[in-house]
Amino acid sequence: MADSSSTTAATDQVQNLHLDEVTGERVSKSELKKRQKQRETEQKKAAKAANAPPKAEKERSAEEEESNLTPNIRSKKIQKLRHSKAPNPYPHKFQVNTDLRDFLTKYESMKSGEHDKSVEVRIGARIYTKRASGTKLRFYDVRAEGVKVQVMCQSQEATGDVPFEEQHDHLRRGDIIGIIGYPGRTKPKTRDEGELSIFAKEVILLSPCLHQLPGEYYGFKDQEQRHRQRYLDLIMNERTRKVFLTRSKMINYIRKYFDERDFVEVETPMMNAIAGGATAKPFVTHHNDLDMNLFMRVAPELYLKMLVVGGLERVYEIGRQFRNEGIDLTHNPEFTTCEFYQSFADVNDIMDLTEDLVSGIVKNVTGSYETKFHTQHGEEYIVNWEKPWKRVDMIPALEEACGEQFPPGDELQTDKTNEFLKGILKKMHVECTPPQTNARMLDKLVGEFIEEKCVNPTFITNHPQMMSPLAKYHRSKPGLCERFEAFVCKKEIVNAYTELNDPFDQRMRFEEQARQKDQGDDEAQMIDENFCTSLEFGLPPTGGWGMGIDRLVMFLTDNYSIKEVLAFPFMKDDQKDKKLAAEIADVEPVPEEGIREYLRSA
């Protein structure tokens, strides 16, 4: 009885369902009506959309179209301007009458809404940002001489032969422009004080930028690319600009210091038949006409001392040196030094002068005797450059560090001392790569146990003679010489000594260097016969001094890498195949007189 009633109820329920012809399902009457109504609505919408006119796309500005600017886009547009001259993208001249730094200082006191239309301001600058408010108003943030100013351009103020829109539509970030206008301060509605600005009457394209500048938010921070593209680094990073301004200021101070003390600045040869003047491995070049190899100089020392022999009693030179050695955070194959030689001075006079000169540089450049320096590993050194500086006697300091008494100074060059130093290296767990000459092993020990303590400026004095082939022997300590090295933040910045003026002793020293070269030391010096001959004419008692310019700049600008303080550091070849803008725009090269003949003969 129960089964019969259940079957009847199920049959009645099926009879009340209706077929949905679209899906093939059987659904209730109400569900079917709901689906049919929804389909009718969708059909009406589709028919309306089909009959509607096409929706106009929002017009994009030229800047938006070139938001991902590549040389392909910009080069071709600039190429058209080069032919049409409307405008000429590379004009010959724009007359500038105002330094932007002076402009900001002179008109800083202007009040909001104040203008001075009687003054014509003409400035050349680079565009960093460009903004538009409608079609009649443009704003630019431009930079020149390391400072920034806003340029406000209004169509009612526009002058010149070119209409307002045409003056501005082809301008992009990075372009160098000429601005003609007057000073004033804006009067915004949303804040009390406006921005000091140049109200432009005319803006002229002087040189377009064919590449998209890095965005100001992310900037240009890739270290390798900054070193390869220093021009872009200077455009985007104000800190880089300040480093090179500091470098220039430092060199100017050095020149002024020596000039005021009656030194003569000289220039000596960059190429030499013999690489002398320092213990270093030289670069070799070739003179075609003479068919002889020459060495790029590793130091100007020998030439400068020959000038002192000739009667120039105080000489100095600031210049490039070239050493074919490793590249690391503190070494570059070419670098800048300052060397001076002063007659009738000795190592003690030079030590006093070093303290005075370097502390003066620091005070002049930074405004204080105290600076901060951060290492590659984030250590912070607070350095006090004020004189007097600490002085450390080399051999006694090594004896204290190693707990061993070293051989007397006049035995430091012997084979017996060589075995002793090898034992010290083993005891102190210090490695010295071959060749293990006495000089190299001592230098390694000094680096491990003395230099590591030299954070504030420190003089390391009284080096062994065999480490200093050009220094005069110590007047009271046999086997040692009157020499010092100045260290800061564990790095050498100055090397100086009482100059060796005895031609007999000098030849013996050179012969010792030749012996070290025979042992495999590529950095040992060769015998310079011309220099030895000059000493025979008489070199007065002389103090000599050399300082690494680059390394001092590193400390004063807080850069642990020498590449940050060299405008164009040495870099490995970039193998990427890049097309130049001229190739993209299909610009044909113009033949130059002499080039074609050379290519034919090549």
Tab-separated table of N, CA, C and O in Angstrom, residues 398-461:
chain	number	residue	atom	x	y	z
A	398	LEU	N	106.045	44.366	14.700
A	398	LEU	CA	105.940	42.969	14.252
A	398	LEU	C	106.429	42.011	15.333
A	398	LEU	O	105.856	40.936	15.538
A	399	GLU	N	107.494	42.388	16.035
A	399	GLU	CA	108.008	41.537	17.113
A	399	GLU	C	106.955	41.376	18.205
A	399	GLU	O	106.748	40.277	18.736
A	400	GLU	N	106.259	42.456	18.527
A	400	GLU	CA	105.216	42.388	19.555
A	400	GLU	C	104.055	41.514	19.085
A	400	GLU	O	103.509	40.714	19.858
A	401	ALA	N	103.670	41.649	17.808
A	401	ALA	CA	102.531	40.882	17.287
A	401	ALA	C	102.856	39.396	17.172
A	401	ALA	O	101.995	38.541	17.416
A	402	CYS	N	104.103	39.059	16.808
A	402	CYS	CA	104.483	37.664	16.551
A	402	CYS	C	105.104	36.981	17.767
A	402	CYS	O	105.268	35.746	17.772
A	403	GLY	N	105.484	37.761	18.768
A	403	GLY	CA	106.119	37.168	19.935
A	403	GLY	C	107.495	36.612	19.650
A	403	GLY	O	107.954	35.676	20.321
A	404	GLU	N	108.182	37.128	18.654
A	404	GLU	CA	109.518	36.677	18.273
A	404	GLU	C	110.414	37.890	18.044
A	404	GLU	O	109.947	38.932	17.567
A	405	GLN	N	111.714	37.723	18.370
A	405	GLN	CA	112.668	38.781	18.071
A	405	GLN	C	113.186	38.577	16.657
A	405	GLN	O	113.659	37.507	16.291
A	406	PHE	N	113.095	39.638	15.848
A	406	PHE	CA	113.506	39.557	14.452
A	406	PHE	C	115.018	39.748	14.345
A	406	PHE	O	115.649	40.364	15.219
A	407	PRO	N	115.626	39.257	13.259
A	407	PRO	CA	117.063	39.480	13.038
A	407	PRO	C	117.376	40.970	12.970
A	407	PRO	O	116.498	41.793	12.675
A	408	PRO	N	118.627	41.348	13.231
A	408	PRO	CA	119.010	42.760	13.119
A	408	PRO	C	118.720	43.296	11.724
A	408	PRO	O	118.664	42.548	10.740
A	409	GLY	N	118.549	44.627	11.634
A	409	GLY	CA	118.192	45.247	10.363
A	409	GLY	C	119.160	44.950	9.246
A	409	GLY	O	118.750	44.759	8.088
A	410	ASP	N	120.484	44.872	9.561
A	410	ASP	CA	121.454	44.648	8.496
A	410	ASP	C	121.540	43.184	8.071
A	410	ASP	O	122.361	42.826	7.218
A	411	GLU	N	120.680	42.314	8.650
A	411	GLU	CA	120.631	40.906	8.226
A	411	GLU	C	119.277	40.525	7.614
A	411	GLU	O	119.042	39.366	7.284
A	412	LEU	N	118.408	41.508	7.457
A	412	LEU	CA	117.041	41.207	6.994
A	412	LEU	C	116.992	40.739	5.547
A	412	LEU	O	115.996	40.149	5.117
A	413	GLN	N	118.063	40.994	4.784
A	413	GLN	CA	118.053	40.604	3.381
A	413	GLN	C	118.687	39.242	3.140
A	413	GLN	O	118.743	38.765	2.007
A	414	THR	N	119.146	38.556	4.185
A	414	THR	CA	119.912	37.308	4.023
A	414	THR	C	119.015	36.089	3.834
A	414	THR	O	117.815	36.114	4.135
A	415	ASP	N	119.630	34.980	3.363
A	415	ASP	CA	118.906	33.711	3.203
A	415	ASP	C	118.456	33.168	4.557
A	415	ASP	O	117.391	32.540	4.667
A	416	LYS	N	119.264	33.422	5.600
A	416	LYS	CA	118.903	32.970	6.938
A	416	LYS	C	117.602	33.635	7.394
A	416	LYS	O	116.720	32.980	7.973
A	417	THR	N	117.481	34.926	7.113
A	417	THR	CA	116.250	35.642	7.467
A	417	THR	C	115.071	35.128	6.649
A	417	THR	O	113.940	35.084	7.132
A	418	ASN	N	115.351	34.713	5.412
A	418	ASN	CA	114.286	34.159	4.568
A	418	ASN	C	113.659	32.942	5.241
A	418	ASN	O	112.421	32.804	5.292
A	419	GLU	N	114.508	32.037	5.792
A	419	GLU	CA	113.995	30.861	6.483
A	419	GLU	C	113.256	31.262	7.766
A	419	GLU	O	112.227	30.670	8.123
A	420	PHE	N	113.791	32.266	8.451
A	420	PHE	CA	113.136	32.749	9.674
A	420	PHE	C	111.732	33.275	9.372
A	420	PHE	O	110.770	32.967	10.088
A	421	LEU	N	111.609	34.051	8.304
A	421	LEU	CA	110.309	34.646	7.957
A	421	LEU	C	109.312	33.569	7.522
A	421	LEU	O	108.110	33.662	7.822
A	422	LYS	N	109.792	32.529	6.839
A	422	LYS	CA	108.899	31.425	6.467
A	422	LYS	C	108.357	30.741	7.720
A	422	LYS	O	107.186	30.355	7.776
A	423	GLY	N	109.215	30.627	8.730
A	423	GLY	CA	108.759	30.042	9.990
A	423	GLY	C	107.741	30.914	10.699
A	423	GLY	O	106.772	30.409	11.283
A	424	ILE	N	107.943	32.224	10.640
A	424	ILE	CA	106.978	33.153	11.250
A	424	ILE	C	105.624	33.060	10.547
A	424	ILE	O	104.565	33.031	11.198
A	425	LEU	N	105.664	32.986	9.228
A	425	LEU	CA	104.411	32.853	8.477
A	425	LEU	C	103.657	31.598	8.891
A	425	LEU	O	102.436	31.611	9.074
A	426	LYS	N	104.404	30.495	9.038
A	426	LYS	CA	103.775	29.235	9.429
A	426	LYS	C	103.210	29.328	10.838
A	426	LYS	O	102.092	28.880	11.118
A	427	LYS	N	103.979	29.919	11.741
A	427	LYS	CA	103.550	30.041	13.137
A	427	LYS	C	102.288	30.892	13.248
A	427	LYS	O	101.357	30.568	13.998
A	428	MET	N	102.239	31.993	12.480
A	428	MET	CA	101.119	32.944	12.593
A	428	MET	C	99.978	32.614	11.632
A	428	MET	O	99.011	33.360	11.541
A	429	HIS	N	100.129	31.474	10.900
A	429	HIS	CA	99.085	31.032	9.955
A	429	HIS	C	98.780	32.116	8.912
A	429	HIS	O	97.625	32.446	8.638
A	430	VAL	N	99.831	32.664	8.342
A	430	VAL	CA	99.705	33.689	7.298
A	430	VAL	C	100.245	33.113	6.000
A	430	VAL	O	101.328	32.513	5.978
A	431	GLU	N	99.512	33.263	4.909
A	431	GLU	CA	99.936	32.744	3.608
A	431	GLU	C	100.568	33.860	2.789
A	431	GLU	O	100.077	34.983	2.767
A	432	CYS	N	101.645	33.526	2.114
A	432	CYS	CA	102.292	34.456	1.186
A	432	CYS	C	102.545	33.702	-0.110
A	432	CYS	O	103.267	32.708	-0.135
A	433	THR	N	101.943	34.167	-1.183
A	433	THR	CA	102.083	33.480	-2.471
A	433	THR	C	103.506	33.650	-3.003
A	433	THR	O	104.177	34.639	-2.702
A	434	PRO	N	104.005	32.689	-3.782
A	434	PRO	CA	105.356	32.799	-4.361
A	434	PRO	C	105.444	34.024	-5.280
A	434	PRO	O	104.427	34.440	-5.839
A	435	PRO	N	106.647	34.566	-5.456
A	435	PRO	CA	107.899	34.156	-4.828
A	435	PRO	C	107.988	34.681	-3.392
A	435	PRO	O	107.628	35.832	-3.127
A	436	GLN	N	108.480	33.856	-2.495
A	436	GLN	CA	108.557	34.241	-1.089
A	436	GLN	C	109.905	34.919	-0.810
A	436	GLN	O	110.772	34.400	-0.140
A	437	THR	N	110.019	36.132	-1.345
A	437	THR	CA	111.207	36.933	-1.053
A	437	THR	C	111.053	37.539	0.338
A	437	THR	O	109.935	37.628	0.876
A	438	ASN	N	112.151	37.986	0.901
A	438	ASN	CA	112.104	38.590	2.238
A	438	ASN	C	111.181	39.805	2.250
A	438	ASN	O	110.407	40.004	3.187
A	439	ALA	N	111.278	40.612	1.198
A	439	ALA	CA	110.466	41.827	1.132
A	439	ALA	C	108.981	41.482	1.082
A	439	ALA	O	108.159	42.103	1.776
A	440	ARG	N	108.596	40.506	0.264
A	440	ARG	CA	107.187	40.143	0.131
A	440	ARG	C	106.637	39.546	1.433
A	440	ARG	O	105.497	39.824	1.821
A	441	MET	N	107.437	38.724	2.107
A	441	MET	CA	106.962	38.107	3.353
A	441	MET	C	106.810	39.159	4.461
A	441	MET	O	105.831	39.135	5.216
A	442	LEU	N	107.750	40.086	4.542
A	442	LEU	CA	107.621	41.156	5.543
A	442	LEU	C	106.398	42.023	5.255
A	442	LEU	O	105.653	42.396	6.160
A	443	ASP	N	106.201	42.316	3.984
A	443	ASP	CA	105.046	43.133	3.591
A	443	ASP	C	103.741	42.438	3.970
A	443	ASP	O	102.785	43.075	4.419
A	444	LYS	N	103.725	41.112	3.813
A	444	LYS	CA	102.527	40.342	4.166
A	444	LYS	C	102.272	40.390	5.674
A	444	LYS	O	101.127	40.560	6.121
A	445	LEU	N	103.301	40.288	6.459
A	445	LEU	CA	103.154	40.353	7.917
A	445	LEU	C	102.686	41.736	8.368
A	445	LEU	O	101.849	41.860	9.260
A	446	VAL	N	103.229	42.773	7.735
A	446	VAL	CA	102.797	44.145	8.064
A	446	VAL	C	101.309	44.308	7.756
A	446	VAL	O	100.557	44.893	8.537
A	447	GLY	N	100.898	43.763	6.606
A	447	GLY	CA	99.485	43.860	6.240
A	447	GLY	C	98.567	43.164	7.224
A	447	GLY	O	97.464	43.637	7.512
A	448	GLU	N	99.023	42.031	7.780
A	448	GLU	CA	98.183	41.254	8.688
A	448	GLU	C	98.134	41.846	10.096
A	448	GLU	O	97.086	41.828	10.743
A	449	PHE	N	99.249	42.382	10.580
A	449	PHE	CA	99.332	42.690	12.010
A	449	PHE	C	99.509	44.175	12.350
A	449	PHE	O	99.350	44.552	13.504
A	450	ILE	N	99.831	45.008	11.371
A	450	ILE	CA	99.973	46.440	11.662
A	450	ILE	C	98.907	47.253	10.927
A	450	ILE	O	98.169	48.030	11.540
A	451	GLU	N	98.802	47.027	9.624
A	451	GLU	CA	97.836	47.809	8.834
A	451	GLU	C	96.410	47.611	9.336
A	451	GLU	O	95.596	48.542	9.300
A	452	GLU	N	96.092	46.423	9.819
A	452	GLU	CA	94.736	46.120	10.278
A	452	GLU	C	94.324	46.963	11.486
A	452	GLU	O	93.137	47.051	11.804
A	453	LYS	N	95.283	47.576	12.165
A	453	LYS	CA	94.975	48.411	13.329
A	453	LYS	C	94.930	49.899	12.987
A	453	LYS	O	94.646	50.720	13.863
A	454	CYS	N	95.203	50.227	11.736
A	454	CYS	CA	95.323	51.637	11.343
A	454	CYS	C	93.999	52.163	10.791
A	454	CYS	O	93.788	52.199	9.571
A	455	VAL	N	93.101	52.563	11.682
A	455	VAL	CA	91.844	53.173	11.264
A	455	VAL	C	92.017	54.685	11.190
A	455	VAL	O	91.810	55.309	10.146
A	456	ASN	N	92.409	55.301	12.283
A	456	ASN	CA	92.798	56.714	12.225
A	456	ASN	C	94.136	56.823	11.498
A	456	ASN	O	94.912	55.869	11.457
A	457	PRO	N	94.436	57.985	10.909
A	457	PRO	CA	95.705	58.137	10.181
A	457	PRO	C	96.895	57.726	11.034
A	457	PRO	O	97.044	58.185	12.172
A	458	THR	N	97.733	56.852	10.473
A	458	THR	CA	98.873	56.297	11.208
A	458	THR	C	100.084	56.212	10.291
A	458	THR	O	99.965	55.792	9.138
A	459	PHE	N	101.242	56.612	10.807
A	459	PHE	CA	102.493	56.467	10.073
A	459	PHE	C	103.165	55.158	10.482
A	459	PHE	O	103.421	54.930	11.662
A	460	ILE	N	103.461	54.286	9.521
A	460	ILE	CA	104.311	53.117	9.749
A	460	ILE	C	105.708	53.496	9.265
A	460	ILE	O	105.891	53.858	8.094
A	461	THR	N	106.697	53.426	10.146
A	461	THR	CA	108.016	54.000	9.845
A	461	THR	C	109.127	52.946	9.883
A	461	THR	O	108.936	51.831	10.367
